[in-house]
Structure formats: structure tokens, C-alpha cells
Short mmCIF file of C-alpha atoms and ligand atoms in Angstrom, two decimals:
data_model
loop_
_atom_site.label_atom_id
_atom_site.label_comp_id
_atom_site.label_asym_id
_atom_site.label_seq_id
_atom_site.Cartn_x
_atom_site.Cartn_y
_atom_site.Cartn_z
CA UNK A 1 -84.40 20.96 48.71
CA UNK A 2 -83.48 17.37 47.98
CA UNK A 3 -85.45 15.64 45.23
CA UNK A 4 -85.40 12.41 43.27
CA UNK A 5 -84.55 12.89 39.61
CA UNK A 6 -83.53 10.82 36.57
CA UNK A 7 -80.11 12.00 35.45
CA UNK A 8 -78.54 11.40 32.06
CA UNK A 9 -74.97 10.81 33.23
CA UNK A 10 -73.47 9.56 30.02
CA UNK A 11 -74.80 9.29 26.47
CA UNK A 12 -75.92 5.82 25.48
CA UNK A 13 -76.22 4.68 29.10
CA UNK A 14 -79.39 4.16 31.16
CA UNK A 15 -80.57 7.15 33.20
CA UNK A 16 -79.65 7.04 36.88
CA UNK A 17 -82.43 7.89 39.32
CA UNK A 18 -80.88 9.56 42.33
CA UNK A 19 -81.12 12.35 44.85
CA UNK A 20 -80.18 15.80 43.56
CA UNK A 21 -80.34 19.31 44.95
CA UNK A 22 -82.95 21.82 43.68
CA UNK A 23 -82.55 25.49 44.62
CA UNK A 24 -85.38 27.93 45.29
CA UNK A 25 -86.99 29.75 42.35
CA UNK A 26 -85.45 33.13 41.56
CA UNK A 27 -87.06 36.19 39.98
CA UNK A 28 -89.61 35.21 37.32
CA UNK A 29 -89.30 31.52 38.20
CA UNK A 30 -91.67 29.03 39.73
CA UNK A 31 -91.25 25.81 41.72
CA UNK A 32 -93.48 23.06 40.30
CA UNK A 33 -94.32 19.76 42.01
CA UNK A 34 -94.66 17.27 39.17
CA UNK A 35 -97.62 14.91 39.25
CA UNK A 36 -97.12 13.20 35.88
CA UNK A 37 -94.73 13.22 32.96
CA UNK A 38 -94.80 11.49 29.59
CA UNK A 39 -91.74 9.72 28.21
CA UNK A 40 -91.12 11.18 24.75
CA UNK A 41 -88.91 10.34 21.79
CA UNK A 42 -86.89 13.50 22.25
CA UNK A 43 -85.78 12.33 25.71
CA UNK A 44 -84.60 9.03 24.28
CA UNK A 45 -83.00 10.76 21.29
CA UNK A 46 -80.93 12.97 23.58
CA UNK A 47 -80.06 10.11 25.91
CA UNK A 48 -78.76 8.10 22.95
CA UNK A 49 -76.15 10.77 22.19
CA UNK A 50 -77.21 11.13 18.54
CA UNK A 51 -78.45 14.69 19.14
CA UNK A 52 -75.45 16.90 18.37
CA UNK A 53 -76.73 19.68 20.63
CA UNK A 54 -77.23 17.34 23.59
CA UNK A 55 -75.33 17.72 26.85
CA UNK A 56 -74.74 15.69 30.00
CA UNK A 57 -75.11 15.42 32.91
CA UNK A 58 -78.65 16.72 32.84
CA UNK A 59 -82.09 15.88 34.23
CA UNK A 60 -84.20 14.80 31.23
CA UNK A 61 -87.97 15.06 30.75
CA UNK A 62 -90.17 17.67 29.09
CA UNK A 63 -93.73 16.35 29.04
CA UNK A 64 -94.71 17.37 32.55
CA UNK A 65 -97.80 18.46 34.42
CA UNK A 66 -97.95 19.51 38.04
CA UNK A 67 -98.85 22.07 40.67
CA UNK A 68 -97.19 25.39 41.47
CA UNK A 69 -95.65 25.18 44.95
CA UNK A 70 -93.74 28.46 45.22
CA UNK A 71 -93.28 31.60 43.16
CA UNK A 72 -90.07 33.62 42.88
CA UNK A 73 -89.89 37.37 43.05
CA UNK A 74 -92.04 39.31 40.61
CA UNK A 75 -93.98 36.31 39.31
CA UNK A 76 -97.32 37.60 38.05
CA UNK A 77 -98.62 34.98 35.65
CA UNK A 78 -99.05 32.18 38.19
CA UNK A 79 -99.97 31.64 41.83
CA UNK A 80 -99.35 28.86 44.33
CA UNK A 81 -101.76 26.00 43.72
CA UNK A 82 -102.17 26.58 39.99
CA UNK A 83 -102.19 23.47 37.83
CA UNK A 84 -99.70 23.74 34.99
CA UNK A 85 -98.40 22.01 31.88
CA UNK A 86 -94.69 22.54 31.17
CA UNK A 87 -93.69 24.24 27.92
CA UNK A 88 -90.37 23.55 26.24
CA UNK A 89 -91.63 26.18 23.82
CA UNK A 90 -92.31 29.24 26.02
CA UNK A 91 -94.43 32.29 25.35
CA UNK A 92 -93.02 35.50 26.79
CA UNK A 93 -95.72 37.58 25.11
CA UNK A 94 -93.32 40.41 24.40
CA UNK A 95 -90.71 39.40 21.83
CA UNK A 96 -91.11 40.09 18.12
CA UNK A 97 -92.26 36.52 17.49
CA UNK A 98 -94.70 36.43 20.39
CA UNK A 99 -96.24 39.68 19.11
CA UNK A 100 -96.68 38.19 15.63
CA UNK A 101 -99.63 35.89 14.92
CA UNK A 102 -97.48 34.16 12.31
CA UNK A 103 -95.20 32.10 14.56
CA UNK A 104 -94.93 30.52 17.99
CA UNK A 105 -91.14 30.51 18.18
CA UNK A 106 -90.61 32.74 21.23
CA UNK A 107 -87.13 34.22 21.19
CA UNK A 108 -86.79 35.43 24.76
CA UNK A 109 -84.97 32.57 26.50
CA UNK A 110 -83.94 30.41 23.57
CA UNK A 111 -80.21 30.80 23.80
CA UNK A 112 -79.79 29.92 27.46
CA UNK A 113 -82.41 27.17 27.23
CA UNK A 114 -80.52 25.49 24.39
CA UNK A 115 -77.41 25.45 26.56
CA UNK A 116 -79.25 23.92 29.52
CA UNK A 117 -79.59 27.00 31.67
CA UNK A 118 -82.46 29.04 33.06
CA UNK A 119 -82.86 32.53 31.55
CA UNK A 120 -80.29 34.11 33.89
CA UNK A 121 -77.61 31.72 32.66
CA UNK A 122 -77.42 29.55 35.78
CA UNK A 123 -79.03 26.31 36.95
CA UNK A 124 -81.15 25.44 40.01
CA UNK A 125 -80.08 21.80 39.85
CA UNK A 126 -76.93 20.50 41.48
CA UNK A 127 -75.30 17.36 42.78
CA UNK A 128 -72.46 17.28 45.28
CA UNK A 129 -72.14 21.02 44.82
CA UNK A 130 -71.69 20.74 41.03
CA UNK A 131 -74.35 22.29 38.80
CA UNK A 132 -76.52 19.99 36.69
CA UNK A 133 -78.06 21.37 33.54
CA UNK A 134 -81.77 21.68 32.78
CA UNK A 135 -83.04 19.77 29.75
CA UNK A 136 -85.23 21.75 27.30
CA UNK A 137 -85.81 24.27 30.06
CA UNK A 138 -88.06 21.73 31.76
CA UNK A 139 -86.24 18.75 33.43
CA UNK A 140 -89.47 17.03 34.38
CA UNK A 141 -88.14 13.54 35.13
CA UNK A 142 -88.06 14.75 38.72
CA UNK A 143 -90.32 15.20 41.71
CA UNK A 144 -89.95 18.97 41.45
CA UNK A 145 -88.58 21.41 38.93
CA UNK A 146 -87.91 25.14 38.72
CA UNK A 147 -89.00 26.83 35.50
CA UNK A 148 -89.57 30.34 34.13
CA UNK A 149 -93.18 31.44 34.55
CA UNK A 150 -93.38 32.13 30.79
CA UNK A 151 -92.79 28.41 30.16
CA UNK A 152 -95.82 27.15 32.08
CA UNK A 153 -99.41 26.97 30.84
CA UNK A 154 -102.06 27.29 33.54
CA UNK A 155 -104.80 24.77 32.91
CA UNK A 156 -108.23 24.00 34.35
CA UNK A 157 -107.64 22.30 37.72
CA UNK A 158 -110.35 19.80 36.84
CA UNK A 159 -108.11 18.22 34.21
CA UNK A 160 -106.41 15.06 35.49
CA UNK A 161 -102.70 15.82 35.33
CA UNK A 162 -101.74 12.32 34.15
CA UNK A 163 -103.67 13.08 30.93
CA UNK A 164 -102.86 16.79 30.77
CA UNK A 165 -99.12 16.08 30.59
CA UNK A 166 -99.55 14.75 27.05
CA UNK A 167 -100.46 18.29 25.99
CA UNK A 168 -96.92 19.36 26.89
CA UNK A 169 -95.46 17.88 23.71
CA UNK A 170 -96.53 15.21 21.23
CA UNK A 171 -100.30 15.38 21.39
CA UNK A 172 -100.40 19.17 21.28
CA UNK A 173 -97.87 19.16 18.43
CA UNK A 174 -100.12 16.96 16.28
CA UNK A 175 -103.33 18.74 17.21
CA UNK A 176 -101.76 22.13 16.56
CA UNK A 177 -100.35 21.06 13.19
CA UNK A 178 -103.89 20.43 11.94
CA UNK A 179 -105.74 23.11 13.91
CA UNK A 180 -103.25 25.92 13.64
CA UNK A 181 -100.35 25.43 11.21
CA UNK A 182 -102.41 23.88 8.40
CA UNK A 183 -105.72 25.22 9.66
CA UNK A 184 -107.52 22.37 7.90
CA UNK A 185 -110.76 23.34 6.15
CA UNK A 186 -114.03 21.56 6.79
CA UNK A 187 -114.89 19.01 4.14
CA UNK A 188 -111.29 18.47 3.05
CA UNK A 189 -109.23 15.34 2.57
CA UNK A 190 -106.22 14.83 4.85
CA UNK A 191 -103.47 12.23 4.86
CA UNK A 192 -101.38 11.70 7.99
CA UNK A 193 -98.11 9.79 7.69
CA UNK A 194 -97.16 8.20 11.00
CA UNK A 195 -99.49 7.11 13.78
CA UNK A 196 -97.32 7.89 16.78
CA UNK A 197 -98.33 10.52 19.31
CA UNK A 198 -97.89 13.43 16.87
CA UNK A 199 -99.60 11.73 13.92
CA UNK A 200 -102.55 10.62 16.04
CA UNK A 201 -102.84 14.18 17.33
CA UNK A 202 -102.96 15.41 13.73
CA UNK A 203 -105.72 12.89 12.96
CA UNK A 204 -107.70 14.20 15.93
CA UNK A 205 -107.04 17.80 14.89
CA UNK A 206 -108.22 17.13 11.33
CA UNK A 207 -111.38 15.58 12.73
CA UNK A 208 -111.98 18.60 14.99
CA UNK A 209 -111.72 20.85 11.92
CA UNK A 210 -114.39 18.85 10.12
CA UNK A 211 -112.23 17.08 7.55
CA UNK A 212 -114.38 14.73 5.51
CA UNK A 213 -111.76 12.14 4.81
CA UNK A 214 -108.75 11.37 6.99
CA UNK A 215 -106.32 8.74 5.77
CA UNK A 216 -103.67 7.52 8.21
CA UNK A 217 -100.56 5.72 6.98
CA UNK A 218 -98.36 3.64 9.29
CA UNK A 219 -96.57 0.30 9.36
CA UNK A 220 -98.25 -1.07 12.47
CA UNK A 221 -101.80 -2.39 12.36
CA UNK A 222 -102.23 -1.70 16.06
CA UNK A 223 -101.46 1.99 15.64
CA UNK A 224 -103.73 2.24 12.64
CA UNK A 225 -106.53 0.96 14.88
CA UNK A 226 -105.78 3.80 17.29
CA UNK A 227 -105.93 6.20 14.34
CA UNK A 228 -109.43 4.97 13.56
CA UNK A 229 -110.38 5.69 17.14
CA UNK A 230 -109.17 9.28 16.69
CA UNK A 231 -111.23 9.81 13.56
CA UNK A 232 -109.32 8.31 10.63
CA UNK A 233 -111.82 7.28 7.96
CA UNK A 234 -109.25 5.19 6.06
CA UNK A 235 -106.02 3.55 7.12
CA UNK A 236 -103.24 2.00 5.08
CA UNK A 237 -99.90 0.33 5.60
CA UNK A 238 -97.02 2.46 4.42
CA UNK A 239 -94.65 1.38 1.66
CA UNK A 240 -93.00 2.48 -1.54
CA UNK A 241 -96.31 2.66 -3.37
CA UNK A 242 -98.09 4.71 -0.70
CA UNK A 243 -98.31 7.81 -2.89
CA UNK A 244 -99.74 5.81 -5.79
CA UNK A 245 -102.39 4.32 -3.55
CA UNK A 246 -103.29 7.73 -2.12
CA UNK A 247 -103.63 9.20 -5.61
CA UNK A 248 -105.91 6.31 -6.51
CA UNK A 249 -108.06 6.96 -3.47
CA UNK A 250 -108.40 10.65 -4.31
CA UNK A 251 -109.39 10.57 -7.97
CA UNK A 252 -105.80 10.94 -9.09
CA UNK A 253 -105.28 14.32 -7.42
CA UNK A 254 -103.93 13.77 -3.93
CA UNK A 255 -104.98 15.26 -0.61
CA UNK A 256 -105.84 18.83 0.33
CA UNK A 257 -103.61 18.44 3.39
CA UNK A 258 -100.86 16.01 4.21
CA UNK A 259 -98.99 15.70 7.50
CA UNK A 260 -95.65 14.04 8.08
CA UNK A 261 -95.03 12.77 11.59
CA UNK A 262 -92.26 10.20 11.29
CA UNK A 263 -89.07 12.23 10.89
CA UNK A 264 -88.10 10.00 7.97
CA UNK A 265 -87.10 12.12 4.96
CA UNK A 266 -88.28 9.48 2.46
CA UNK A 267 -91.72 9.66 4.07
CA UNK A 268 -91.57 13.47 4.00
CA UNK A 269 -91.10 13.25 0.26
CA UNK A 270 -94.14 10.99 0.01
CA UNK A 271 -96.12 13.51 2.04
CA UNK A 272 -95.20 16.25 -0.45
CA UNK A 273 -96.03 14.04 -3.44
CA UNK A 274 -99.36 13.01 -1.95
CA UNK A 275 -100.48 16.64 -1.64
CA UNK A 276 -102.91 17.87 -4.24
CA UNK A 277 -101.94 19.94 -7.24
CA UNK A 278 -103.20 23.52 -7.03
CA UNK A 279 -103.37 23.94 -3.28
CA UNK A 280 -102.21 20.83 -1.43
CA UNK A 281 -100.39 21.75 1.76
CA UNK A 282 -97.80 19.41 3.28
CA UNK A 283 -97.04 20.07 6.93
CA UNK A 284 -93.79 18.57 8.20
CA UNK A 285 -93.86 17.78 11.95
CA UNK A 286 -91.21 15.08 12.18
CA UNK A 287 -87.63 15.91 13.10
CA UNK A 288 -85.14 14.50 10.60
CA UNK A 289 -81.66 13.33 11.49
CA UNK A 290 -78.74 15.71 11.34
CA UNK A 291 -77.53 16.43 7.82
CA UNK A 292 -80.51 14.78 6.13
CA UNK A 293 -82.24 16.69 3.35
CA UNK A 294 -85.69 16.61 1.81
CA UNK A 295 -85.68 15.69 -1.88
CA UNK A 296 -88.52 17.36 -3.78
CA UNK A 297 -89.13 17.81 -7.50
CA UNK A 298 -89.61 21.60 -7.93
CA UNK A 299 -92.35 21.10 -10.48
CA UNK A 300 -94.57 19.88 -7.67
CA UNK A 301 -94.31 23.32 -6.09
CA UNK A 302 -94.80 25.28 -9.29
CA UNK A 303 -98.03 23.42 -9.77
CA UNK A 304 -99.39 24.65 -6.49
CA UNK A 305 -98.28 22.32 -3.73
CA UNK A 306 -96.87 23.96 -0.63
CA UNK A 307 -94.65 22.68 2.17
CA UNK A 308 -94.48 24.10 5.65
CA UNK A 309 -92.98 23.03 8.92
CA UNK A 310 -94.58 23.02 12.33
CA UNK A 311 -92.84 23.21 15.68
CA UNK A 312 -95.03 22.41 18.69
CA UNK A 313 -97.95 22.58 16.27
CA UNK A 314 -97.53 26.33 15.86
CA UNK A 315 -99.10 26.68 19.30
CA UNK A 316 -98.42 29.65 21.51
CA UNK A 317 -98.19 27.57 24.64
CA UNK A 318 -99.63 29.67 27.44
CA UNK A 319 -102.53 30.75 25.28
CA UNK A 320 -103.33 27.65 23.25
CA UNK A 321 -102.54 24.68 25.50
CA UNK A 322 -105.23 25.57 28.10
CA UNK A 323 -107.79 25.72 25.26
CA UNK A 324 -106.83 22.23 24.08
CA UNK A 325 -107.07 20.89 27.64
CA UNK A 326 -110.51 22.50 27.85
CA UNK A 327 -111.56 20.74 24.66
CA UNK A 328 -110.34 17.48 26.18
CA UNK A 329 -112.49 18.11 29.27
CA UNK A 330 -115.42 18.86 26.98
CA UNK A 331 -115.06 15.40 25.48
CA UNK A 332 -113.74 16.52 22.09
CA UNK A 333 -110.36 14.82 22.43
CA UNK A 334 -109.97 11.23 23.59
CA UNK A 335 -106.67 11.07 25.48
CA UNK A 336 -106.92 7.75 27.35
CA UNK A 337 -106.03 5.44 24.43
CA UNK A 338 -102.61 7.13 24.15
CA UNK A 339 -101.54 6.10 27.65
CA UNK A 340 -100.27 2.58 27.25
CA UNK A 341 -98.15 2.25 30.40
CA UNK A 342 -98.01 3.91 33.79
CA UNK A 343 -94.66 3.73 35.49
CA UNK A 344 -92.76 5.09 38.48
CA UNK A 345 -89.78 7.41 38.08
CA UNK A 346 -87.49 4.50 39.03
CA UNK A 347 -88.72 2.69 35.90
CA UNK A 348 -87.92 5.50 33.47
CA UNK A 349 -85.48 3.30 31.54
CA UNK A 350 -88.26 0.78 31.03
CA UNK A 351 -90.22 3.64 29.46
CA UNK A 352 -87.39 4.02 26.94
CA UNK A 353 -87.35 0.27 26.28
CA UNK A 354 -91.09 0.22 25.62
CA UNK A 355 -90.72 3.12 23.23
CA UNK A 356 -87.82 1.47 21.48
CA UNK A 357 -89.91 -1.68 21.05
CA UNK A 358 -92.77 0.51 19.76
CA UNK A 359 -94.93 -0.98 22.50
CA UNK A 360 -97.84 1.42 22.91
CA UNK A 361 -97.91 5.17 22.37
CA UNK A 362 -96.98 6.72 25.69
CA UNK A 363 -95.61 5.67 29.05
CA UNK A 364 -96.57 8.15 31.73
CA UNK A 365 -94.50 8.52 34.86
CA UNK A 366 -96.61 9.12 37.96
CA UNK A 367 -94.99 10.75 40.96
CU1 CU B 401 -91.47 15.54 23.29
ZN1 ZN B 402 -91.56 35.61 23.18
#
């Protein structure tokens, strides 16, 4: 079928919205009609050409939500009409990592996905007879996409898809970091560095776990206001003395849990230093630039601080994302304030511009 899609033709250039060819789903694959898709930092990062593993041409987008239109041979997890959230982090349910409760890093289709192919090593996207690669296994800047069934989370059809799409990446990543990776204890003190989509999700997750004090650190007053709306009890502007100020606020000890959601390694260091002696846990969610390293004084670790990383919030997508969407429907998670702009696919480059200007949290493309 012919579909409209936003193609990254060349790194550092605007995406080109155009007609491309999408083939039918093969065995284990599903055709999804996209209803909404968030514009995320990772899309812009890849488009810029800074990502060393990036490739072009490809159809970008990975924060999608839509409806199953057709199922390929042998598909058993989904049926036509199901409402789904796309998962760049799949859950096959069978690999050694899926069988372990300790990680969400499914191994089954990783290799091909990283190269821009579906699990069988081919693509369903083409233009003028030449294959186009899939981005993050999702390629959701398009009216339709074909994806493996293991990379789609079936959600309650009552959930509006323009909100549900945020659970495909940033929001779920932040929520999961607090709910799952750190598993924040009730009554604890948390500090979240960065009030973008991931940081705000972590604030909300800490609140859901019953944290008593949630401090959010960011440079923008406007974002800090959003953090308050998500449950931050204290907010502060970041800076060189952020750790000092946090120690002051916490009787000289630091926080039980800290979260880093900026990708800046200097901030990561602050997040480690702001964690409490004895048991403070620093969860790193931000993605640092290539070659950058985290500088930590080992004594901080000997004296009981711990550091861990979190990819997609440690969530096993097919299992955990529907639960988060349910909690949203139950009124536990306030999604609306994150959606700052609604745009058409044709305006996808404007979505990048808004993000670059740090105007609002999320632009959502509506199809
Ligand atoms: Cu993303
Ligand atoms: Zn797996």
C-alpha cells in the first residue's frame, strides 16, 4: 500500500514527508494504523547525524499508538481492531532476559532492529523499488507501519491514543525508573534531575510510590512548575552548587533516591553525589554522548551509595505498559500537561524546532 511518511533522507537535513510503499505484514508481524505519535529527542538526535549508529534513508518515529489493521501469519498475541502502543523495546517472552525478572532488555530481535530491519532481516518499507529502513523497529512517523507482534503492547481501547502514545517512550521511561528500576519506598526522599518528559515521569512515579519528599531540579522555571503538577514537593534551579543545596535540604545526608534525566554527565555526577550515604540509589536514565564518561569518587560507593542505569524504565513493554495506561485511565497519572503542541505529519520538522527551542514537553502528531 501507499502511505505518507516522514523520511530522514540525509543527516542534518529536515525530514521529507512523502509517499512511500509499505508491504503486507509477514509471519509474526502486524500492520498498525497510527493515530498519534510523539516527537521525541531520540528522533531528533538521529536526524542530526550525531548518533554513530544512525542510518539513512529511514522513516523515523518511535512514540506511536494506533490500531491493528491486519495480522500476518501465525500472529497470536494481537487481533484486528486491538489498540496498541509501539515498543522500541520488545518483549518476546522467551529469551533469557525476558524470562528473568531482573531485566527488560529482550534479546530476540535486537541485532536486526539495530540495523533497521524487521526480525527476518528485510524491510517492509520501500521507495521507487528501493528498500527503506525501519527506525528503532517502529517507524511511526507514518500513517501505517508494520511491526513484530512482540513489539506492540495491547492497551485498553478506552484510552485516547493521542495520550497513550506518550507511554511508548519518555513518560513510561520516567515512570518505570521510579516504579520499577529504583522501586522507590514509601516515605522516602527523591531528587529528580531534569524536568523533561523522562524526569517528569520519574516525579510522577515517585509520587505513585508514596515518596514523602520529591525535589525536582531543572534550569527552566516553566518546567519546574510542571514538576509541581506531577507531585514535586520542592523545586530548584540547577547549577554548580545543586548538590550542596540538596545536602542542606536533607539534613546533610542527601536523598534516598536520585534520578538523572538529562544525559549530561556533569549532572549525572551530581545525581550520584546527592544520593545518601548508606543506601542512596542513583538511577541514570539520560543517554550521554558518545565517548563521554561518568566521573565518580569511589569513596562514595564504598560508603553505601549505588548507581544503576535504566533503559525504558526497566519496563517489560507488553506486560507493564498496559498497566501504566490503566493507571492513567484511573486518574493516577496526569498526561495532558505534557502535550504542548498538536501537529500534522507535514509539520514534523516544526516538532523538532519546538523541541530544540525547549518549547513545551511534547509535540504529538495526529494522523
Ligand atoms: Cu523516545
Ligand atoms: Zn525476549
